[in-house]
Amino acid sequence: MAVTKMMHLKQSSHLYNSLVYILEPSKTGGGLWVGGNSGNEPEEVYNHFMRTKKIYEKLDGRKAYHYVISFAPGEVDEEKAYEVIRDFCEAFLGDHYDYVFAIHNDHAHIHGHISFNSVSRTSGYKYQYRKGDWEKHIQPITDMVCRKHGLKELSYEKERVGRHYAEHLAEKRGRPTWKTIIKDDINYAASRASDFSEYLQEMKKLGYTLRMGNSRYEGEYITYYAPGSEKGRRDFRLGEEYKIAGIKKKIAQVELAYRPNYTPTLNRARVMSFARTQRKLSRYQVRKVGNLFRLANFRTLSRYDKKSHQVRRELLKVDKLQEECRYIIRNHIRAPTAMKERLAVVLDQERLLKEKERNLKAILGEPEASRYKSLVRLLEGVSREDDQAEEVIDALEALEKKVSYDLLLDNLAEVQNQLKDVRKEKAIVRRLSKDGEENKVREVLITPVLERR
């Protein structure tokens, strides 16, 4: 199911003509597929709408809203479409608004028309559709109705709440984060301790700063400040087994103590999926991929080196090193000298995008554009129950008829996203242009630990 149109009607004649079209007998099976709470004939529905407006003395401005919901060919028949649109109207409008709907079967795809009064018959407030309302308020209702009738839901981006997205993504991909590093260190310290006091000492030996606290909801807890990390982590945010009671249980049950996996000797290894198609890697590419393999597998070592606090910080650079590996293989960079040519291309792309950005900003800096943006801000501060909002929305639409400022703003956002991607590539190229100095640091820190195993 998909919404094809959302319109508003400003004049009484437009409202009446719209009702005549919606309720056309030749399109609705002779009026069989018509429903609502305001009648079945255009004049009857029109008078019903206008009567509500007169009661609340709101005859000016927008008269009604008109939504069109369509179905894929063969997805539904008239009866099923009628049930879906009826349930949607009852859930979305209920008894608060006068409305009429009709199913049209004059095209290959069956679709439903909904017209509802702009003035609520229960509160007298005017309905205001604002940008983004469909995804936030209306589409969830269509999803609910679709599920009820066994139809495919509309897809939309739901807001994610909770932890930072970068951390969520890293854990999903099995990459190290401060959270996973701290958990590994806790497991390691608990496996070496005979009691809780000794466990705290082991954590301090690893370079941790520990602070005890007490929460109204969680009780006593420990905040862990890992060496190299600026932020602390409270134990109850790591999981139930990492709270004080969970750690004591780990220590008491020796058979459940943490035993890290041993890292196998690196003789031969499948490198990465994006490198498998390469027949032969250059020495430059092999060195980069080897650094990534060693760094990514350091977490599984059973011993902690005296420089392990430094390596913990290096672990969080796996993403950067992986970016570099992907980049040199996908772009067939077989030697450091090729990076200079690539850098010139990237800088040229950045220059062109910056010029586009300047031009768009110049247009959006004109007086009418500034007024458009000020109206957008004003609308954000106006209550939905305030009739002034409709005046602001109308003023915005009048400006958009002259210039599509909303489209220009979207274009600016797109250019800025492209510019962000190019600058990200530029950062990768510049890192690689330094002839692997950062990777040499990783080798100094990690390779001796691996060799001692």
Short mmCIF file of C-alpha atoms in Angstrom, two decimals:
data_model
loop_
_atom_site.label_atom_id
_atom_site.label_comp_id
_atom_site.label_asym_id
_atom_site.label_seq_id
_atom_site.Cartn_x
_atom_site.Cartn_y
_atom_site.Cartn_z
CA MET A 1 0.00 0.00 0.00
CA ALA A 2 1.33 3.47 -0.82
CA VAL A 3 0.18 7.06 -0.48
CA THR A 4 0.26 8.71 -3.88
CA LYS A 5 -1.16 12.17 -3.05
CA MET A 6 -1.78 14.44 -0.07
CA MET A 7 -3.60 17.70 -0.94
CA HIS A 8 -5.48 20.47 0.78
CA LEU A 9 -8.41 22.45 -0.65
CA LYS A 10 -8.55 26.22 -0.04
CA GLN A 11 -11.77 27.22 -1.76
CA SER A 12 -15.34 26.04 -1.24
CA SER A 13 -15.71 25.37 -4.97
CA HIS A 14 -12.60 23.19 -4.90
CA LEU A 15 -14.06 21.21 -1.99
CA TYR A 16 -17.38 20.66 -3.74
CA ASN A 17 -15.76 19.68 -7.06
CA SER A 18 -13.46 17.29 -5.23
CA LEU A 19 -16.42 15.60 -3.54
CA VAL A 20 -18.18 15.24 -6.90
CA TYR A 21 -15.09 13.51 -8.29
CA ILE A 22 -14.56 11.26 -5.27
CA LEU A 23 -18.20 10.09 -5.17
CA GLU A 24 -18.60 9.58 -8.94
CA PRO A 25 -20.87 6.49 -9.29
CA SER A 26 -19.04 5.17 -12.37
CA LYS A 27 -15.83 4.93 -10.32
CA THR A 28 -17.33 3.53 -7.10
CA GLY A 29 -19.49 0.65 -8.34
CA GLY A 30 -22.62 2.82 -8.40
CA GLY A 31 -21.88 4.16 -4.91
CA LEU A 32 -21.38 0.69 -3.41
CA TRP A 33 -17.82 1.43 -2.28
CA VAL A 34 -18.52 4.71 -0.44
CA GLY A 35 -18.26 5.17 3.34
CA GLY A 36 -17.70 7.72 6.09
CA ASN A 37 -19.62 9.69 8.69
CA SER A 38 -20.91 12.60 6.61
CA GLY A 39 -23.16 11.13 3.93
CA ASN A 40 -22.92 9.55 0.47
CA GLU A 41 -23.81 12.42 -1.91
CA PRO A 42 -21.54 15.40 -2.75
CA GLU A 43 -24.05 18.07 -1.63
CA GLU A 44 -24.85 16.22 1.59
CA VAL A 45 -21.19 15.84 2.54
CA TYR A 46 -20.41 19.44 1.55
CA ASN A 47 -23.20 20.82 3.74
CA HIS A 48 -22.06 18.62 6.62
CA PHE A 49 -18.51 20.03 6.37
CA MET A 50 -19.71 23.65 6.14
CA ARG A 51 -22.11 23.27 9.07
CA THR A 52 -19.22 22.29 11.34
CA LYS A 53 -17.22 25.31 10.13
CA LYS A 54 -20.12 27.66 10.87
CA ILE A 55 -20.54 26.28 14.40
CA TYR A 56 -16.91 27.19 15.21
CA GLU A 57 -16.90 30.31 12.99
CA LYS A 58 -13.99 29.03 10.92
CA LEU A 59 -15.09 29.49 7.33
CA ASP A 60 -11.78 30.95 6.12
CA GLY A 61 -8.56 29.24 5.14
CA ARG A 62 -8.26 25.61 4.20
CA LYS A 63 -11.55 23.85 3.71
CA ALA A 64 -10.53 20.18 3.67
CA TYR A 65 -7.76 17.65 3.09
CA HIS A 66 -7.72 15.02 0.38
CA TYR A 67 -5.59 11.86 0.67
CA VAL A 68 -5.20 9.19 -2.00
CA ILE A 69 -4.06 5.71 -0.96
CA SER A 70 -3.32 3.22 -3.73
CA PHE A 71 -2.69 -0.52 -3.85
CA ALA A 72 -0.50 -2.55 -6.19
CA PRO A 73 -2.35 -4.27 -9.06
CA GLY A 74 -3.83 -7.54 -7.80
CA GLU A 75 -2.99 -6.79 -4.17
CA VAL A 76 -6.61 -6.28 -3.09
CA ASP A 77 -10.15 -6.36 -4.45
CA GLU A 78 -12.77 -3.64 -3.85
CA GLU A 79 -14.07 -5.24 -0.67
CA LYS A 80 -10.62 -5.59 0.92
CA ALA A 81 -9.65 -2.04 -0.11
CA TYR A 82 -12.91 -0.74 1.42
CA GLU A 83 -12.14 -2.49 4.73
CA VAL A 84 -8.58 -1.15 4.82
CA ILE A 85 -9.55 2.47 4.06
CA ARG A 86 -12.48 2.28 6.48
CA ASP A 87 -10.25 1.02 9.31
CA PHE A 88 -7.62 3.65 8.51
CA CYS A 89 -10.21 6.46 8.69
CA GLU A 90 -11.63 5.16 11.95
CA ALA A 91 -8.16 4.96 13.52
CA PHE A 92 -6.84 8.25 12.09
CA LEU A 93 -9.93 10.50 12.17
CA GLY A 94 -12.42 8.69 14.42
CA ASP A 95 -15.33 10.90 15.47
CA HIS A 96 -13.16 14.04 15.61
CA TYR A 97 -13.49 15.00 11.92
CA ASP A 98 -16.21 14.84 9.26
CA TYR A 99 -15.01 12.57 6.48
CA VAL A 100 -16.01 10.57 3.44
CA PHE A 101 -14.05 7.93 1.54
CA ALA A 102 -14.57 6.01 -1.69
CA ILE A 103 -12.85 3.14 -3.47
CA HIS A 104 -12.18 3.71 -7.18
CA ASN A 105 -11.85 0.70 -9.49
CA ASP A 106 -11.52 2.56 -12.81
CA HIS A 107 -7.78 1.84 -13.08
CA ALA A 108 -5.61 -1.28 -13.05
CA HIS A 109 -4.65 -0.47 -9.47
CA ILE A 110 -7.49 -0.05 -6.97
CA HIS A 111 -7.15 3.10 -4.90
CA GLY A 112 -9.04 4.93 -2.19
CA HIS A 113 -9.87 8.65 -1.88
CA ILE A 114 -10.34 10.24 1.55
CA SER A 115 -11.66 13.77 2.10
CA PHE A 116 -11.95 15.18 5.63
CA ASN A 117 -12.94 18.51 7.10
CA SER A 118 -10.15 20.89 8.13
CA VAL A 119 -12.10 21.81 11.31
CA SER A 120 -12.54 19.26 14.07
CA ARG A 121 -16.18 18.77 14.99
CA THR A 122 -15.29 17.91 18.60
CA SER A 123 -12.71 20.60 19.45
CA GLY A 124 -13.06 23.24 16.74
CA TYR A 125 -9.30 23.19 16.10
CA LYS A 126 -8.09 23.15 12.52
CA TYR A 127 -6.10 20.19 11.29
CA GLN A 128 -2.57 21.09 10.22
CA TYR A 129 -0.42 18.82 8.15
CA ARG A 130 3.26 19.59 8.59
CA LYS A 131 6.28 18.18 6.85
CA GLY A 132 7.19 14.80 8.33
CA ASP A 133 3.74 14.15 9.84
CA TRP A 134 3.17 11.20 7.55
CA GLU A 135 6.17 9.25 8.80
CA LYS A 136 5.71 10.25 12.44
CA HIS A 137 1.97 10.06 12.99
CA ILE A 138 0.06 8.65 10.03
CA GLN A 139 2.21 5.90 8.58
CA PRO A 140 2.30 3.88 11.83
CA ILE A 141 -1.51 3.74 11.60
CA THR A 142 -1.33 2.43 8.03
CA ASP A 143 1.18 -0.19 9.19
CA MET A 144 -1.17 -1.33 11.93
CA VAL A 145 -4.07 -1.57 9.49
CA CYS A 146 -1.91 -3.44 6.95
CA ARG A 147 -0.88 -6.01 9.54
CA LYS A 148 -4.50 -6.49 10.53
CA HIS A 149 -5.45 -7.29 6.92
CA GLY A 150 -2.36 -9.34 6.06
CA LEU A 151 -0.91 -6.73 3.69
CA LYS A 152 2.65 -5.53 3.33
CA GLU A 153 3.49 -2.59 5.58
CA LEU A 154 4.81 0.74 4.44
CA SER A 155 8.55 0.96 5.13
CA TYR A 156 9.93 3.92 7.01
CA GLU A 157 12.96 4.79 9.09
CA LYS A 158 12.21 4.40 12.75
CA GLU A 159 14.09 6.52 15.22
CA ARG A 160 16.66 4.51 17.12
CA VAL A 161 17.16 5.27 20.76
CA GLY A 162 19.75 4.16 23.28
CA ARG A 163 23.47 3.82 22.74
CA HIS A 164 25.50 5.68 20.18
CA TYR A 165 25.10 4.34 16.64
CA ALA A 166 28.86 3.97 16.07
CA GLU A 167 29.12 1.69 19.12
CA HIS A 168 26.06 -0.28 18.04
CA LEU A 169 27.50 -0.79 14.54
CA ALA A 170 30.95 -1.76 15.80
CA GLU A 171 29.53 -4.40 18.16
CA LYS A 172 27.22 -5.69 15.42
CA ARG A 173 30.27 -6.23 13.19
CA GLY A 174 32.27 -7.84 15.99
CA ARG A 175 34.79 -5.02 16.23
CA PRO A 176 36.38 -3.77 19.45
CA THR A 177 34.76 -0.94 21.38
CA TRP A 178 35.60 0.45 24.80
CA LYS A 179 32.69 -1.56 26.13
CA THR A 180 33.99 -4.89 24.78
CA ILE A 181 37.56 -4.08 25.85
CA ILE A 182 36.47 -3.32 29.43
CA LYS A 183 34.41 -6.51 29.56
CA ASP A 184 37.40 -8.54 28.36
CA ASP A 185 39.60 -6.94 31.01
CA ILE A 186 37.04 -7.68 33.73
CA ASN A 187 36.85 -11.32 32.62
CA TYR A 188 40.64 -11.56 32.65
CA ALA A 189 40.99 -9.98 36.12
CA ALA A 190 38.22 -12.14 37.58
CA SER A 191 39.92 -15.29 36.24
CA ARG A 192 43.12 -14.40 38.16
CA ALA A 193 41.49 -13.39 41.47
CA SER A 194 40.65 -15.58 44.45
CA ASP A 195 38.32 -13.01 46.02
CA PHE A 196 36.71 -9.65 45.22
CA SER A 197 39.44 -7.59 46.88
CA GLU A 198 42.09 -9.32 44.78
CA TYR A 199 39.94 -8.72 41.67
CA LEU A 200 39.99 -4.97 42.34
CA GLN A 201 43.76 -5.07 42.65
CA GLU A 202 44.05 -6.94 39.34
CA MET A 203 41.96 -4.28 37.62
CA LYS A 204 44.20 -1.56 39.04
CA LYS A 205 47.26 -3.44 37.78
CA LEU A 206 45.74 -3.22 34.31
CA GLY A 207 45.73 0.55 34.67
CA TYR A 208 42.08 1.06 35.61
CA THR A 209 40.76 3.76 37.91
CA LEU A 210 37.79 2.46 39.91
CA ARG A 211 35.11 4.49 41.65
CA MET A 212 32.43 2.99 43.86
CA GLY A 213 28.94 4.48 43.74
CA ASN A 214 25.39 3.85 44.83
CA SER A 215 22.31 4.17 42.65
CA ARG A 216 18.71 4.35 43.83
CA TYR A 217 17.70 1.75 41.27
CA GLU A 218 20.86 -0.32 40.72
CA GLY A 219 22.31 -0.32 44.24
CA GLU A 220 26.09 -0.41 44.69
CA TYR A 221 28.09 -0.21 41.49
CA ILE A 222 31.61 0.35 40.12
CA THR A 223 32.56 2.91 37.48
CA TYR A 224 35.49 1.69 35.36
CA TYR A 225 37.88 4.23 33.80
CA ALA A 226 39.99 2.32 31.31
CA PRO A 227 43.52 3.53 30.56
CA GLY A 228 43.36 5.66 27.43
CA SER A 229 39.61 6.24 27.71
CA GLU A 230 38.25 9.61 28.75
CA LYS A 231 34.84 8.34 29.85
CA GLY A 232 33.93 5.92 32.61
CA ARG A 233 31.58 2.94 32.32
CA ARG A 234 29.23 1.92 35.11
CA ASP A 235 29.12 -1.84 35.61
CA PHE A 236 25.34 -2.17 35.20
CA ARG A 237 25.67 -0.77 31.67
CA LEU A 238 27.98 -3.67 30.77
CA GLY A 239 25.47 -6.40 31.59
CA GLU A 240 24.16 -8.35 34.55
CA GLU A 241 27.21 -10.60 34.85
CA TYR A 242 29.49 -7.56 35.16
CA LYS A 243 27.78 -6.12 38.22
CA ILE A 244 29.44 -6.66 41.60
CA ALA A 245 27.31 -9.72 42.38
CA GLY A 246 28.04 -11.19 38.95
CA ILE A 247 31.78 -10.74 39.34
CA LYS A 248 31.75 -12.38 42.78
CA LYS A 249 29.90 -15.29 41.24
CA LYS A 250 32.55 -15.57 38.53
CA ILE A 251 35.30 -15.68 41.13
CA ALA A 252 33.50 -18.25 43.29
CA GLN A 253 32.76 -20.58 40.42
CA VAL A 254 36.23 -21.38 39.16
CA GLU A 255 34.90 -23.73 36.48
CA LEU A 256 33.13 -20.78 34.87
CA ALA A 257 36.15 -18.52 35.00
CA TYR A 258 37.20 -16.77 31.83
CA ARG A 259 39.71 -18.63 29.63
CA PRO A 260 40.57 -16.59 26.56
CA ASN A 261 41.09 -18.33 23.25
CA TYR A 262 44.65 -18.66 22.03
CA THR A 263 45.57 -16.91 18.82
CA PRO A 264 46.69 -19.42 16.17
CA THR A 265 50.07 -18.94 14.53
CA LEU A 266 49.67 -16.84 11.41
CA ASN A 267 51.01 -18.99 8.58
CA ARG A 268 48.32 -18.59 5.93
CA ALA A 269 45.02 -16.81 6.20
CA ARG A 270 42.12 -15.83 4.09
CA VAL A 271 42.48 -12.12 4.07
CA MET A 272 39.07 -10.48 3.57
CA SER A 273 36.12 -11.00 1.27
CA PHE A 274 36.94 -7.94 -0.78
CA ALA A 275 40.48 -9.20 -1.36
CA ARG A 276 39.63 -12.76 -2.39
CA THR A 277 38.98 -11.74 -5.97
CA GLN A 278 42.52 -10.37 -6.26
CA ARG A 279 44.82 -12.90 -7.92
CA LYS A 280 47.93 -11.53 -6.35
CA LEU A 281 48.44 -8.77 -3.82
CA SER A 282 51.44 -6.49 -4.02
CA ARG A 283 53.89 -6.37 -1.11
CA TYR A 284 52.42 -2.99 -0.16
CA GLN A 285 48.90 -4.47 0.01
CA VAL A 286 50.07 -7.58 1.89
CA ARG A 287 51.75 -5.43 4.56
CA LYS A 288 48.58 -3.39 5.10
CA VAL A 289 46.34 -6.44 5.34
CA GLY A 290 48.80 -8.17 7.66
CA ASN A 291 48.71 -5.21 10.03
CA LEU A 292 44.93 -5.40 10.10
CA PHE A 293 44.96 -9.15 10.82
CA ARG A 294 47.40 -8.79 13.72
CA LEU A 295 45.59 -5.84 15.25
CA ALA A 296 42.11 -7.36 14.96
CA ASN A 297 43.26 -10.61 16.59
CA PHE A 298 45.13 -9.07 19.51
CA ARG A 299 41.94 -9.25 21.62
CA THR A 300 42.20 -13.03 21.81
CA LEU A 301 45.67 -13.06 23.42
CA SER A 302 45.78 -14.84 26.79
CA ARG A 303 48.44 -12.54 28.27
CA TYR A 304 48.47 -8.81 28.89
CA ASP A 305 51.69 -7.09 27.91
CA LYS A 306 53.07 -4.21 29.96
CA LYS A 307 52.15 -1.95 27.03
CA SER A 308 48.64 -3.38 26.77
CA HIS A 309 47.05 -0.06 27.76
CA GLN A 310 48.65 1.45 24.65
CA VAL A 311 47.44 -1.41 22.49
CA ARG A 312 43.90 -0.97 23.78
CA ARG A 313 43.86 2.44 22.17
CA GLU A 314 45.27 0.97 18.98
CA LEU A 315 42.49 -1.63 18.97
CA LEU A 316 39.96 1.12 18.45
CA LYS A 317 41.76 2.09 15.24
CA VAL A 318 40.79 -1.16 13.54
CA ASP A 319 38.14 0.67 11.54
CA LYS A 320 40.69 3.12 10.17
CA LEU A 321 43.08 0.37 9.18
CA GLN A 322 40.26 -1.61 7.61
CA GLU A 323 39.25 1.48 5.63
CA GLU A 324 42.79 1.75 4.33
CA CYS A 325 42.90 -1.93 3.32
CA ARG A 326 39.59 -1.73 1.51
CA TYR A 327 40.64 1.45 -0.20
CA ILE A 328 43.97 0.29 -1.60
CA ILE A 329 42.52 -3.04 -2.82
CA ARG A 330 39.29 -1.73 -4.30
CA ASN A 331 41.10 1.13 -6.03
CA HIS A 332 43.99 -1.13 -7.13
CA ILE A 333 46.60 0.93 -5.26
CA ARG A 334 49.65 -1.30 -5.45
CA ALA A 335 52.33 1.14 -4.28
CA PRO A 336 52.52 4.23 -2.05
CA THR A 337 53.47 6.44 -5.03
CA ALA A 338 50.01 5.97 -6.58
CA MET A 339 48.47 7.84 -3.69
CA LYS A 340 49.78 11.21 -4.92
CA GLU A 341 47.84 10.91 -8.16
CA ARG A 342 44.70 9.85 -6.31
CA LEU A 343 45.08 12.77 -3.89
CA ALA A 344 45.06 15.21 -6.81
CA VAL A 345 41.79 13.71 -8.11
CA VAL A 346 40.16 13.84 -4.67
CA LEU A 347 41.20 17.46 -4.14
CA ASP A 348 39.69 18.37 -7.51
CA GLN A 349 36.40 16.68 -6.55
CA GLU A 350 36.41 18.58 -3.27
CA ARG A 351 36.96 21.89 -5.10
CA LEU A 352 33.97 21.31 -7.44
CA LEU A 353 31.67 20.32 -4.58
CA LYS A 354 32.72 23.35 -2.52
CA GLU A 355 31.86 25.55 -5.50
CA LYS A 356 28.38 23.95 -5.73
CA GLU A 357 27.95 24.43 -2.00
CA ARG A 358 28.87 28.14 -2.29
CA ASN A 359 26.38 28.67 -5.16
CA LEU A 360 23.53 27.00 -3.26
CA LYS A 361 24.33 28.95 -0.11
CA ALA A 362 24.31 32.18 -2.15
CA ILE A 363 20.77 31.44 -3.40
CA LEU A 364 19.61 30.40 0.03
CA GLY A 365 21.12 33.58 1.46
CA GLU A 366 18.75 35.83 -0.51
CA PRO A 367 15.98 37.74 1.35
CA GLU A 368 13.11 35.46 0.29
CA ALA A 369 15.09 32.36 1.22
CA SER A 370 15.87 33.89 4.59
CA ARG A 371 12.17 34.57 5.05
CA TYR A 372 11.42 30.96 4.12
CA LYS A 373 13.83 29.67 6.75
CA SER A 374 12.47 32.08 9.37
CA LEU A 375 8.93 30.86 8.62
CA VAL A 376 10.09 27.25 9.03
CA ARG A 377 11.52 28.15 12.45
CA LEU A 378 8.34 30.05 13.34
CA LEU A 379 6.19 27.06 12.42
CA GLU A 380 8.23 24.86 14.73
CA GLY A 381 7.29 27.12 17.64
CA VAL A 382 3.58 27.42 16.84
CA SER A 383 1.17 25.06 18.57
CA ARG A 384 -0.92 22.79 16.38
CA GLU A 385 -3.96 24.23 18.12
CA ASP A 386 -3.08 27.75 16.99
CA ASP A 387 -4.80 28.87 13.77
CA GLN A 388 -1.75 31.03 13.01
CA ALA A 389 0.03 27.86 11.92
CA GLU A 390 -2.16 27.63 8.82
CA GLU A 391 -1.15 31.17 7.81
CA VAL A 392 2.52 30.26 8.20
CA ILE A 393 2.10 27.06 6.17
CA ASP A 394 0.31 29.00 3.41
CA ALA A 395 3.09 31.61 3.36
CA LEU A 396 5.67 28.83 3.04
CA GLU A 397 3.78 27.29 0.13
CA ALA A 398 3.52 30.69 -1.61
CA LEU A 399 7.32 31.06 -1.43
CA GLU A 400 7.85 27.52 -2.68
CA LYS A 401 5.76 28.29 -5.78
CA LYS A 402 8.37 30.88 -6.77
CA VAL A 403 11.44 28.85 -5.84
CA SER A 404 11.57 25.31 -4.47
CA TYR A 405 13.49 26.29 -1.36
CA ASP A 406 12.80 22.93 0.26
CA LEU A 407 14.37 21.25 -2.79
CA LEU A 408 17.35 23.62 -2.69
CA LEU A 409 17.86 22.83 0.98
CA ASP A 410 17.73 19.11 0.16
CA ASN A 411 20.25 19.66 -2.67
CA LEU A 412 22.51 21.55 -0.30
CA ALA A 413 22.28 18.71 2.21
CA GLU A 414 23.11 16.20 -0.56
CA VAL A 415 26.12 18.23 -1.73
CA GLN A 416 27.33 18.55 1.86
CA ASN A 417 27.01 14.78 2.31
CA GLN A 418 29.02 14.22 -0.89
CA LEU A 419 31.57 16.72 0.38
CA LYS A 420 31.73 14.82 3.65
CA ASP A 421 32.41 11.56 1.76
CA VAL A 422 35.12 13.17 -0.36
CA ARG A 423 36.79 14.64 2.71
CA LYS A 424 36.65 11.24 4.35
CA GLU A 425 38.40 9.78 1.29
CA LYS A 426 40.90 12.62 1.40
CA ALA A 427 41.72 11.75 5.00
CA ILE A 428 42.31 8.10 4.03
CA VAL A 429 44.50 9.08 1.08
CA ARG A 430 46.55 11.47 3.18
CA ARG A 431 47.07 8.82 5.85
CA LEU A 432 48.24 6.38 3.19
CA SER A 433 50.42 9.07 1.58
CA LYS A 434 52.50 9.19 4.75
CA ASP A 435 53.90 5.84 3.67
CA GLY A 436 52.37 3.88 6.55
CA GLU A 437 53.88 5.73 9.49
CA GLU A 438 50.83 4.98 11.65
CA ASN A 439 50.98 1.31 10.70
CA LYS A 440 54.62 1.15 11.76
CA VAL A 441 53.55 2.32 15.22
CA ARG A 442 51.01 -0.50 15.37
CA GLU A 443 53.68 -3.02 14.35
CA VAL A 444 56.01 -1.78 17.12
CA LEU A 445 53.26 -2.15 19.73
CA ILE A 446 51.69 -5.41 18.65
CA THR A 447 54.24 -7.57 16.83
CA PRO A 448 56.56 -8.11 19.87
CA VAL A 449 53.60 -9.34 21.91
CA LEU A 450 52.66 -11.80 19.20
CA GLU A 451 56.23 -13.03 18.78
CA ARG A 452 56.52 -13.85 22.50
CA ARG A 453 53.51 -16.19 22.24
#
